[in-house]
PDB file of C-alpha atoms in Angstrom:
ATOM      1  CA  MET K 137      22.277 115.620  92.057  1.00 52.00           C
ATOM      2  CA  LYS K 138      25.056 117.199  94.112  1.00 61.00           C
ATOM      3  CA  ASP K 139      28.434 117.857  92.516  1.00 61.00           C
ATOM      4  CA  HIS K 140      29.995 115.459  95.011  1.00 67.00           C
ATOM      5  CA  SER K 141      27.729 112.663  93.814  1.00 71.00           C
ATOM      6  CA  LYS K 142      28.560 113.390  90.168  1.00 75.00           C
ATOM      7  CA  ILE K 143      32.271 113.247  90.875  1.00 78.00           C
ATOM      8  CA  THR K 144      31.982 110.042  92.892  1.00 86.00           C
ATOM      9  CA  ALA K 145      29.945 108.347  90.155  1.00 87.00           C
ATOM     10  CA  ARG K 146      32.479 109.414  87.515  1.00 91.00           C
ATOM     11  CA  VAL K 147      35.427 108.254  89.596  1.00 92.00           C
ATOM     12  CA  LEU K 148      33.801 104.858  90.166  1.00 93.00           C
ATOM     13  CA  ASN K 149      33.086 104.456  86.449  1.00 93.00           C
ATOM     14  CA  LEU K 150      36.645 105.441  85.562  1.00 94.00           C
ATOM     15  CA  LEU K 151      38.131 103.017  88.098  1.00 95.00           C
ATOM     16  CA  ILE K 152      35.884 100.211  86.817  1.00 96.00           C
ATOM     17  CA  LEU K 153      36.957 100.967  83.262  1.00 95.00           C
ATOM     18  CA  ILE K 154      40.632 100.855  84.232  1.00 95.00           C
ATOM     19  CA  ALA K 155      40.224  97.700  86.340  1.00 96.00           C
ATOM     20  CA  SER K 156      38.501  95.939  83.454  1.00 95.00           C
ATOM     21  CA  LEU K 157      41.565  96.428  81.257  1.00 94.00           C
ATOM     22  CA  PHE K 158      43.738  94.400  83.599  1.00 95.00           C
ATOM     23  CA  GLY K 159      41.755  91.168  83.565  1.00 93.00           C
ATOM     24  CA  TYR K 160      44.214  88.360  82.909  1.00 93.00           C
ATOM     25  CA  MET K 161      43.488  85.330  80.748  1.00 91.00           C
ATOM     26  CA  GLU K 162      45.392  82.100  80.183  1.00 89.00           C
ATOM     27  CA  TRP K 163      44.532  79.369  77.696  1.00 86.00           C
ATOM     28  CA  GLY K 164      46.372  76.395  76.337  1.00 82.00           C
ATOM     29  CA  THR K 165      49.854  75.726  77.630  1.00 83.00           C
ATOM     30  CA  GLU K 166      51.667  78.929  76.695  1.00 87.00           C
ATOM     31  CA  ASN K 167      49.006  81.512  75.848  1.00 89.00           C
ATOM     32  CA  SER K 168      48.155  84.419  78.114  1.00 89.00           C
ATOM     33  CA  SER K 169      47.003  87.996  77.755  1.00 91.00           C
ATOM     34  CA  PHE K 170      45.684  90.921  79.668  1.00 92.00           C
ATOM     35  CA  LEU K 171      42.333  92.217  78.496  1.00 91.00           C
ATOM     36  CA  PHE K 172      43.827  95.440  77.133  1.00 91.00           C
ATOM     37  CA  GLU K 173      46.157  93.371  74.916  1.00 91.00           C
ATOM     38  CA  ALA K 174      43.321  91.211  73.668  1.00 87.00           C
ATOM     39  CA  GLU K 175      41.166  94.279  73.006  1.00 87.00           C
ATOM     40  CA  TRP K 176      43.925  95.832  70.907  1.00 89.00           C
ATOM     41  CA  VAL K 177      43.964  92.693  68.727  1.00 87.00           C
ATOM     42  CA  VAL K 178      40.172  92.719  68.480  1.00 85.00           C
ATOM     43  CA  LEU K 179      40.047  96.418  67.544  1.00 84.00           C
ATOM     44  CA  SER K 180      42.729  95.998  64.902  1.00 87.00           C
ATOM     45  CA  LYS K 181      40.926  92.978  63.414  1.00 85.00           C
ATOM     46  CA  LEU K 182      37.578  94.774  63.606  1.00 82.00           C
ATOM     47  CA  LEU K 183      38.706  97.203  60.937  1.00 83.00           C
ATOM     48  CA  VAL K 184      40.181  94.511  58.660  1.00 88.00           C
ATOM     49  CA  ASP K 185      37.899  91.495  59.170  1.00 87.00           C
ATOM     50  CA  PRO K 186      34.837  92.346  61.303  1.00 83.00           C
ATOM     51  CA  LEU K 187      33.368  88.846  61.068  1.00 84.00           C
ATOM     52  CA  ALA K 188      36.459  87.386  62.720  1.00 79.00           C
ATOM     53  CA  VAL K 189      35.716  89.189  65.977  1.00 80.00           C
ATOM     54  CA  LEU K 190      31.941  88.819  66.116  1.00 79.00           C
ATOM     55  CA  HIS K 191      31.554  86.981  69.382  1.00 78.00           C
ATOM     56  CA  PRO K 192      29.585  87.934  72.490  1.00 79.00           C
ATOM     57  CA  PHE K 193      32.641  87.690  74.741  1.00 78.00           C
ATOM     58  CA  THR K 194      34.499  90.190  72.596  1.00 82.00           C
ATOM     59  CA  LEU K 195      31.717  92.615  71.744  1.00 85.00           C
ATOM     60  CA  LEU K 196      29.869  92.782  75.093  1.00 90.00           C
ATOM     61  CA  PRO K 197      32.868  93.886  77.183  1.00 91.00           C
ATOM     62  CA  LEU K 198      33.832  96.419  74.520  1.00 90.00           C
ATOM     63  CA  ALA K 199      30.291  97.752  74.496  1.00 92.00           C
ATOM     64  CA  GLY K 200      30.314  97.926  78.296  1.00 94.00           C
ATOM     65  CA  GLN K 201      33.538  99.885  78.286  1.00 94.00           C
ATOM     66  CA  LEU K 202      32.130 102.254  75.693  1.00 93.00           C
ATOM     67  CA  LEU K 203      29.011 102.787  77.819  1.00 95.00           C
ATOM     68  CA  LEU K 204      31.137 103.646  80.857  1.00 94.00           C
ATOM     69  CA  LEU K 205      33.300 105.943  78.747  1.00 93.00           C
ATOM     70  CA  VAL K 206      30.267 107.768  77.366  1.00 94.00           C
ATOM     71  CA  GLY K 207      28.901 108.053  80.899  1.00 91.00           C
ATOM     72  CA  LEU K 208      32.087 109.826  81.998  1.00 90.00           C
ATOM     73  CA  PHE K 209      31.408 112.717  79.637  1.00 91.00           C
ATOM     74  CA  LEU K 210      27.704 113.208  80.223  1.00 90.00           C
ATOM     75  CA  PRO K 211      26.722 116.286  82.254  1.00 87.00           C
ATOM     76  CA  LYS K 212      24.912 114.028  84.703  1.00 86.00           C
ATOM     77  CA  PRO K 213      26.237 110.478  85.167  1.00 83.00           C
ATOM     78  CA  SER K 214      23.682 107.928  84.035  1.00 88.00           C
ATOM     79  CA  ARG K 215      22.718 105.158  86.389  1.00 90.00           C
ATOM     80  CA  VAL K 216      21.422 103.051  83.495  1.00 92.00           C
ATOM     81  CA  LEU K 217      24.655 103.404  81.522  1.00 93.00           C
ATOM     82  CA  SER K 218      26.646 102.497  84.613  1.00 92.00           C
ATOM     83  CA  PHE K 219      24.544  99.385  85.310  1.00 94.00           C
ATOM     84  CA  LEU K 220      24.662  98.271  81.672  1.00 95.00           C
ATOM     85  CA  GLY K 221      28.392  98.924  81.395  1.00 95.00           C
ATOM     86  CA  VAL K 222      29.261  97.053  84.579  1.00 95.00           C
ATOM     87  CA  GLY K 223      26.955  94.205  83.589  1.00 95.00           C
ATOM     88  CA  ALA K 224      28.366  93.850  80.074  1.00 95.00           C
ATOM     89  CA  ILE K 225      31.973  93.831  81.272  1.00 95.00           C
ATOM     90  CA  GLY K 226      31.026  91.760  84.287  1.00 95.00           C
ATOM     91  CA  LEU K 227      29.962  88.811  82.150  1.00 94.00           C
ATOM     92  CA  LEU K 228      33.517  88.326  80.905  1.00 93.00           C
ATOM     93  CA  MET K 229      35.114  89.127  84.252  1.00 95.00           C
ATOM     94  CA  LEU K 230      32.874  86.665  86.078  1.00 96.00           C
ATOM     95  CA  LEU K 231      33.745  84.023  83.476  1.00 94.00           C
ATOM     96  CA  LEU K 232      37.452  84.699  84.082  1.00 94.00           C
ATOM     97  CA  PHE K 233      36.829  84.503  87.832  1.00 96.00           C
ATOM     98  CA  PHE K 234      35.028  81.187  87.459  1.00 96.00           C
ATOM     99  CA  ILE K 235      37.799  79.776  85.249  1.00 94.00           C
ATOM    100  CA  GLY K 236      40.366  80.992  87.781  1.00 94.00           C
ATOM    101  CA  ILE K 237      38.521  79.155  90.542  1.00 96.00           C
ATOM    102  CA  ILE K 238      38.121  75.842  88.729  1.00 96.00           C
ATOM    103  CA  SER K 239      41.692  75.895  87.399  1.00 93.00           C
ATOM    104  CA  LEU K 240      43.126  77.263  90.671  1.00 94.00           C
ATOM    105  CA  ASN K 241      44.801  80.070  88.711  1.00 94.00           C
ATOM    106  CA  VAL K 242      45.669  82.711  91.290  1.00 95.00           C
ATOM    107  CA  ARG K 243      46.775  85.273  88.666  1.00 94.00           C
ATOM    108  CA  MET K 244      43.370  85.163  86.975  1.00 95.00           C
ATOM    109  CA  LEU K 245      41.546  85.407  90.300  1.00 95.00           C
ATOM    110  CA  LEU K 246      43.611  88.342  91.548  1.00 96.00           C
ATOM    111  CA  SER K 247      43.340  90.212  88.247  1.00 96.00           C
ATOM    112  CA  VAL K 248      39.531  90.137  88.367  1.00 97.00           C
ATOM    113  CA  LEU K 249      39.057  91.004  92.051  1.00 96.00           C
ATOM    114  CA  PRO K 250      39.524  94.808  91.664  1.00 96.00           C
ATOM    115  CA  PHE K 251      36.822  94.898  88.990  1.00 96.00           C
ATOM    116  CA  LEU K 252      34.442  92.776  91.060  1.00 96.00           C
ATOM    117  CA  VAL K 253      34.927  94.892  94.195  1.00 96.00           C
ATOM    118  CA  LEU K 254      34.529  98.156  92.287  1.00 96.00           C
ATOM    119  CA  GLY K 255      31.528  96.784  90.389  1.00 95.00           C
ATOM    120  CA  VAL K 256      29.743  95.894  93.624  1.00 95.00           C
ATOM    121  CA  LEU K 257      30.615  99.299  95.115  1.00 93.00           C
ATOM    122  CA  SER K 258      29.351 101.041  91.999  1.00 92.00           C
ATOM    123  CA  ILE K 259      26.065  99.153  91.912  1.00 91.00           C
ATOM    124  CA  ARG K 260      25.489  99.852  95.597  1.00 91.00           C
ATOM    125  CA  TYR K 261      26.399 103.514  95.163  1.00 91.00           C
ATOM    126  CA  HIS K 262      24.150 104.042  92.145  1.00 86.00           C
ATOM    127  CA  ALA K 263      21.262 102.212  93.786  1.00 86.00           C
ATOM    128  CA  LYS K 264      21.545 104.386  96.875  1.00 85.00           C
ATOM    129  CA  HIS K 265      22.286 107.843  95.410  1.00 75.00           C
ATOM    130  CA  PHE K 266      20.172 108.067  92.288  1.00 63.00           C
TER     131      PHE K 266
END
């Protein structure tokens, strides 16, 4: 793999990781949070009461972010790690996108679009260059 391809794959993974942190959620009448805020709560509870945070929509995105983070530091970026990371985070982001559509919540829709665009670009890039 050329150095240019390695850098591009790493940059895409980093941008996807950053974009995933800014997913916006609203629930109830006065509850809202960005994903990075919710993850902080989950990580702090994980150490105190792990059973309280055992849910697929909390653990899968965290696992996806960890996979992308690990992939950033590998000597050769892994296509499999990138696909799995984007897929695991994508489940939550697509759910937020769907909720944004059915509730006509523009903030939720706009917060998820960067991740979705970068995810599609990453999948296309990895499918073509590896």
